[in-house]
Tab-separated table of C-alpha atoms in Angstrom:
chain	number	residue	atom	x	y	z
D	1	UNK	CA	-28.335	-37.831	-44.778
D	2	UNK	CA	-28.194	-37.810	-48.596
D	3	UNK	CA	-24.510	-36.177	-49.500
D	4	UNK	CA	-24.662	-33.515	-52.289
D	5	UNK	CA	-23.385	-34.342	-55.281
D	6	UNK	CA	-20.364	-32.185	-55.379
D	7	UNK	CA	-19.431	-33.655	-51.994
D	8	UNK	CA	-19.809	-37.081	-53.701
D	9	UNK	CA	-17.320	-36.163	-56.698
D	10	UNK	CA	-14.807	-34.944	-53.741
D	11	UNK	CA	-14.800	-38.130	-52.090
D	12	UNK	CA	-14.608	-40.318	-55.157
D	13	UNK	CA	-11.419	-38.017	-56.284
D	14	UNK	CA	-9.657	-38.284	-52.890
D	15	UNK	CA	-10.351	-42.152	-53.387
D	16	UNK	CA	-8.628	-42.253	-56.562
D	17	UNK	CA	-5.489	-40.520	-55.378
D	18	UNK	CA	-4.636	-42.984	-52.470
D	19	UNK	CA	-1.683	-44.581	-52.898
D	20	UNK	CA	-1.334	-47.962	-53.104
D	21	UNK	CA	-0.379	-49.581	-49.909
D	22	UNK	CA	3.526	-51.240	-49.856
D	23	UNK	CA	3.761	-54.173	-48.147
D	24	UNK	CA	7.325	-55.920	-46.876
D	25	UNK	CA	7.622	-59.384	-46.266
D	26	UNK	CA	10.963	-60.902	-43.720
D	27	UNK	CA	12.884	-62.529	-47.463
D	28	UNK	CA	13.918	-66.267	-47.427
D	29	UNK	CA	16.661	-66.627	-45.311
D	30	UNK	CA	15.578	-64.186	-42.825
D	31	UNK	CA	15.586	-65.204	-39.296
D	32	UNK	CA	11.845	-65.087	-38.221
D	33	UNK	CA	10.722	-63.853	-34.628
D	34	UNK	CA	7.368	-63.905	-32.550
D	35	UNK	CA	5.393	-60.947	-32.580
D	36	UNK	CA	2.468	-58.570	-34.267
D	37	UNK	CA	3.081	-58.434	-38.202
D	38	UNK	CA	5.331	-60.263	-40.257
D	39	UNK	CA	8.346	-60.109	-37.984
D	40	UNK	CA	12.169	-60.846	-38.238
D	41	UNK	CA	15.338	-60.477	-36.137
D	42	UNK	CA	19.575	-60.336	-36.506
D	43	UNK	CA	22.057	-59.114	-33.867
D	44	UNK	CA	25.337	-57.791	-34.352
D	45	UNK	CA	28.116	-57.218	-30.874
D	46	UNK	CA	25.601	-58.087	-28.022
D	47	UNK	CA	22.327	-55.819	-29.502
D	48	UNK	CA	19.375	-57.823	-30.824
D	49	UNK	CA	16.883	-55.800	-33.204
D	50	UNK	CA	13.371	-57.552	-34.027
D	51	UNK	CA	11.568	-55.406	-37.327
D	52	UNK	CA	8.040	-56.161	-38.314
D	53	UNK	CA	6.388	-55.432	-41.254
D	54	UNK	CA	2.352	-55.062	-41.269
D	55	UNK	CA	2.459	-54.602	-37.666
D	56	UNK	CA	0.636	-50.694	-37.893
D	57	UNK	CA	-2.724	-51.085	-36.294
D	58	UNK	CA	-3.300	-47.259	-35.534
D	59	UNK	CA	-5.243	-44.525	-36.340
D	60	UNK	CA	-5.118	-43.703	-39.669
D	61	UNK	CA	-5.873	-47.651	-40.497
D	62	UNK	CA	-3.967	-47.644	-43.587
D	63	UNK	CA	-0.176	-45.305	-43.904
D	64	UNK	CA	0.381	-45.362	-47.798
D	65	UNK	CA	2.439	-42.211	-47.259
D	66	UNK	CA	4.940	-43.656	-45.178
D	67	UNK	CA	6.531	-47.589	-44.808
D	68	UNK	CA	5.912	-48.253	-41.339
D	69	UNK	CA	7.870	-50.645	-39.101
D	70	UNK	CA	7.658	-51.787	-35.439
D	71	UNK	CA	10.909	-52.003	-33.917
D	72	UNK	CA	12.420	-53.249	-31.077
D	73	UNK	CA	15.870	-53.054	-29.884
D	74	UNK	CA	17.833	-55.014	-27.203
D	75	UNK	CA	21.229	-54.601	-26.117
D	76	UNK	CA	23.297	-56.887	-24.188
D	77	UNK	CA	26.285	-55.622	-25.210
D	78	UNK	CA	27.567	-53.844	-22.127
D	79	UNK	CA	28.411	-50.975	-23.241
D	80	UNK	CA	25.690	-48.189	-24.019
D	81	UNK	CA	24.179	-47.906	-27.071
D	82	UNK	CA	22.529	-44.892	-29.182
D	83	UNK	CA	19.454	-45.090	-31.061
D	84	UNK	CA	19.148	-41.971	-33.728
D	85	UNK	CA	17.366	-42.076	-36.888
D	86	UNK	CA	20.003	-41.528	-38.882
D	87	UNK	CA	21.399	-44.787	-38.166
D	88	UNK	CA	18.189	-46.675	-39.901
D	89	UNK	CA	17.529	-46.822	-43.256
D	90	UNK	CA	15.969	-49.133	-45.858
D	91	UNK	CA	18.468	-50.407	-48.872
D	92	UNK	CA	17.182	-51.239	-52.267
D	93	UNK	CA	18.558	-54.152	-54.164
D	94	UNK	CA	19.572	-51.311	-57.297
D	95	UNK	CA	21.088	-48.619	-54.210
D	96	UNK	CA	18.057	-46.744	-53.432
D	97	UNK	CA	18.075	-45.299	-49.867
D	98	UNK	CA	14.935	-44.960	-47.658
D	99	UNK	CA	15.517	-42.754	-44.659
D	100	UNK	CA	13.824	-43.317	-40.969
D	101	UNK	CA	11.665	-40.100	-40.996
D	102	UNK	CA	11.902	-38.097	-37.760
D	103	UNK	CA	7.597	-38.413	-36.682
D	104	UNK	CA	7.824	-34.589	-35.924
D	105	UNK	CA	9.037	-33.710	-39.604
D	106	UNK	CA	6.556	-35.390	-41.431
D	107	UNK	CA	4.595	-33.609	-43.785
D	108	UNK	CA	2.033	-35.874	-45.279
D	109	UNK	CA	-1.564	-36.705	-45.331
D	110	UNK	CA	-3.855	-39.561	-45.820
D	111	UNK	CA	-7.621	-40.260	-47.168
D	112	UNK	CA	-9.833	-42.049	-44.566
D	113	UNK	CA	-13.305	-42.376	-44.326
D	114	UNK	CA	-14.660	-39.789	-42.078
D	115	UNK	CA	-17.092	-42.315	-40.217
D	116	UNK	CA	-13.831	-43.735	-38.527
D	117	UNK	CA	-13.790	-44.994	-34.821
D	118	UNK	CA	-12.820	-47.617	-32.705
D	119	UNK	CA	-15.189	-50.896	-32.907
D	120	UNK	CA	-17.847	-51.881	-30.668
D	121	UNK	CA	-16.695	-55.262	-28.464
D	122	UNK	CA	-19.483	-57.823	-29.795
D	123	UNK	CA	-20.712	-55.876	-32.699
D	124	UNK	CA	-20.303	-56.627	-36.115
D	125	UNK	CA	-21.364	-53.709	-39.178
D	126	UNK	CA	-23.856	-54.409	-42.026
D	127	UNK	CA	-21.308	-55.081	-45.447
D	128	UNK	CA	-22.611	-51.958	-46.877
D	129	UNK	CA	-21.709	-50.056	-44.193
D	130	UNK	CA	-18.083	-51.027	-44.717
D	131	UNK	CA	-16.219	-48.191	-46.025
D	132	UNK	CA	-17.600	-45.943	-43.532
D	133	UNK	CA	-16.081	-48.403	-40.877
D	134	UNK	CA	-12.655	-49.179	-41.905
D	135	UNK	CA	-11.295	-52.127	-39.393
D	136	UNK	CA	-14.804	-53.342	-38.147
D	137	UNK	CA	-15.779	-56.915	-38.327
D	138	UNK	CA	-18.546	-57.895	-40.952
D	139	UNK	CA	-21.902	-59.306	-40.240
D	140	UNK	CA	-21.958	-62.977	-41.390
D	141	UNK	CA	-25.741	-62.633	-41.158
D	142	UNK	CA	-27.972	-62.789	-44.331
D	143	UNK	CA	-29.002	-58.399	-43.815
D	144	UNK	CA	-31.086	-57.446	-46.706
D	145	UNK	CA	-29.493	-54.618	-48.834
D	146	UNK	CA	-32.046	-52.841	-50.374
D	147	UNK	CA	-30.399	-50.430	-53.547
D	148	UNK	CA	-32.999	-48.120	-53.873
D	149	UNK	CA	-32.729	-46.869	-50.019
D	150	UNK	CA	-28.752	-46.714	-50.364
D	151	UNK	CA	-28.098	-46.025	-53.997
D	152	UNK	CA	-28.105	-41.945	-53.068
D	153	UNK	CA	-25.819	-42.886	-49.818
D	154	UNK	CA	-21.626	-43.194	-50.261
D	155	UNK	CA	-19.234	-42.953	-47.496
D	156	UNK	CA	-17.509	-39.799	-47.042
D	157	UNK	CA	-13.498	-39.013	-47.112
D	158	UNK	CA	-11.286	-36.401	-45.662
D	159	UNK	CA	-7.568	-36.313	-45.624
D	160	UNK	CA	-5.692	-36.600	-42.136
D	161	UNK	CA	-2.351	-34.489	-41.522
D	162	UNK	CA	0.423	-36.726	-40.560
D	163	UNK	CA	1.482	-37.607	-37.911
D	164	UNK	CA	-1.184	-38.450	-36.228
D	165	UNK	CA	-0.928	-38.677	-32.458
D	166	UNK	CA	-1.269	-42.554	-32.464
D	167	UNK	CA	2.140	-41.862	-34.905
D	168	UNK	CA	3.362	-40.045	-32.401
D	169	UNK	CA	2.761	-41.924	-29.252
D	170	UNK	CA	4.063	-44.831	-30.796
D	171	UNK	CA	7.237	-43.893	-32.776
D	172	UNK	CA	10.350	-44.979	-31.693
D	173	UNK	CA	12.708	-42.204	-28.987
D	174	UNK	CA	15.646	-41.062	-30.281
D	175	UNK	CA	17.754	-41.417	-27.178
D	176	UNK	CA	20.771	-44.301	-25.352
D	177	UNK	CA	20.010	-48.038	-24.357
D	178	UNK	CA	22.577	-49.030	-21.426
D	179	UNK	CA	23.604	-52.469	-21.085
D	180	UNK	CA	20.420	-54.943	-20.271
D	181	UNK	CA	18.330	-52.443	-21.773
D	182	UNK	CA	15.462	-52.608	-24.461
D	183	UNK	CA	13.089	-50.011	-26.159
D	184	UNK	CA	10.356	-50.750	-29.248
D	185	UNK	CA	8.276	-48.142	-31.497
D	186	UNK	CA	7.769	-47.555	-34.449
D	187	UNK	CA	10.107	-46.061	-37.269
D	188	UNK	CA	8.490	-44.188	-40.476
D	189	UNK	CA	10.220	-44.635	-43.301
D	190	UNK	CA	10.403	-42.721	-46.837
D	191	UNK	CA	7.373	-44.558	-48.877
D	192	UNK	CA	9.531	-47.918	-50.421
D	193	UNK	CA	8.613	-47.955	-54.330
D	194	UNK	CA	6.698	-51.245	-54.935
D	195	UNK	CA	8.988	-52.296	-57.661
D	196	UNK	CA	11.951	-52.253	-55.446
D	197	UNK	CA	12.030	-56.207	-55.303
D	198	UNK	CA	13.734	-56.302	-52.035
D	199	UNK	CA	15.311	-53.538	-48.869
D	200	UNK	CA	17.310	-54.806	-46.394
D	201	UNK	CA	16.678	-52.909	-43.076
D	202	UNK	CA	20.072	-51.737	-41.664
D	203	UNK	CA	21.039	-50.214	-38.433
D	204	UNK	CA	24.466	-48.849	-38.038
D	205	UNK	CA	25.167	-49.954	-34.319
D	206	UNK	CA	27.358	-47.333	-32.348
D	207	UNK	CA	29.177	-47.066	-28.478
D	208	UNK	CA	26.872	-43.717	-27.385
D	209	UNK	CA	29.620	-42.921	-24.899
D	210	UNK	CA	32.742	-43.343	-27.655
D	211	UNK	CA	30.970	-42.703	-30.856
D	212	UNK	CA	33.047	-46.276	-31.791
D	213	UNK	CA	31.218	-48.167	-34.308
D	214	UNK	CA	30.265	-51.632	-33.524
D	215	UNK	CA	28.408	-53.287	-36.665
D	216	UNK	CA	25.626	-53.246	-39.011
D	217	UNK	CA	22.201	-55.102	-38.061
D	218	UNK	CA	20.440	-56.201	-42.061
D	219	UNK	CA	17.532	-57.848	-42.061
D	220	UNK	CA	15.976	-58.381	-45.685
D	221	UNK	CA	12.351	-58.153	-46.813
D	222	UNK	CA	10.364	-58.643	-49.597
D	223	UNK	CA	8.449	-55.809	-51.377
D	224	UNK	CA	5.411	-56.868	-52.451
């Protein structure tokens, strides 16, 4: 179907206004740990807490709106521990303050190409088809491209309301870890400005049944 051209000048202006994506990095001298993304780990009084980076593989493909991490939290401490989102936050280098967004309160949206679904197992799209398919594997075959079929053709974009459900579904509970327990999601924090350098992830540890504070988890990354 040949797209009109105003529809054409709509999708080339939502283009223009995505964000660039924020990536982290675990710094040098971060502990590394197994897992999806570029993972690291610290502990502080018995609770363990793993953070990747570039571990999002959800629906929309690509959060520019949000800094996404995959977290997961152990706790051998013995003593029951509370998980809010107040308690997380990412720490510029220069004192800048990223808060853990609560999923339900977020108010953003994203562009994605409105041809988006999951891939086919053993399929792989023509290159020209790419945009349309955001995610799919590329045919390494030698297709023929001709530009006076497709030059009228462009993918299409629509912006997405976040959260999405796969944001939702996968965030991380607010709730209590007892002793031996562990929970994982993800947290969505305040988009990190990609001239911040460095963050250090922090999580203010605390006793859920005596409010006593028991340490700060920091893990650093690099913003690239």
């Amino acid at each position: 179907m040949r797209l009109p051209l105003l529809a054409l000048a709509a999708a080339a202006a939502l283009t223009s206004a995505c964000a660039t994506t924020t990536e982290l990095t675990p710094a040098p001298g971060a502990l590394r740990a197994a897992g999806p993304g570029q993972a690291a780990q610290a502990a502080v009084s018995g609770v363990r807490v793993v953070a990747s980076a570039e571990a999002w593989s959800g629906f929309p493909q690509r959060l520019d709106e949000v800094t996404p991490l995959l977290v997961a939290l152990h706790n051998d401490s013995g003593v029951p521990v509370r998980v809010r989102y107040d308690d997380f936050q990412l720490v510029s280098a220069r004192g800048t303050r990223y808060a853990a967004l609560p999923p339900f309160a977020i108010d953003e949206s994203e562009v994605v190409a409105v041809g988006y679904v999951d891939p086919w197992p053993g399929f792989s799209v023509a290159p020209w088809h790419a945009g349309y398919f955001p995610g799919w594997r590329s045919a390494a075959y030698p297709l023929r491209y001709d530009p006076f079929y497709y030059d009228a053709y462009r993918p299409a974009y629509a912006r997405v309301a976040l959260p999405t459900e796969d944001m939702l579904r996968r965030a991380l509970p607010e709730g209590v870890i007892e002793p031996g327990g562990t929970v994982r999601g993800f947290l969505y924090f305040q988009q990190v400005d990609d001239d911040e350098g460095r963050v250090d992830f922090t999580f203010r540890v605390f006793n859920a049944l005596t409010g006593e504070p028991m340490g700060v988890v920091t893990i650093p990354f690099t913003v690239d």
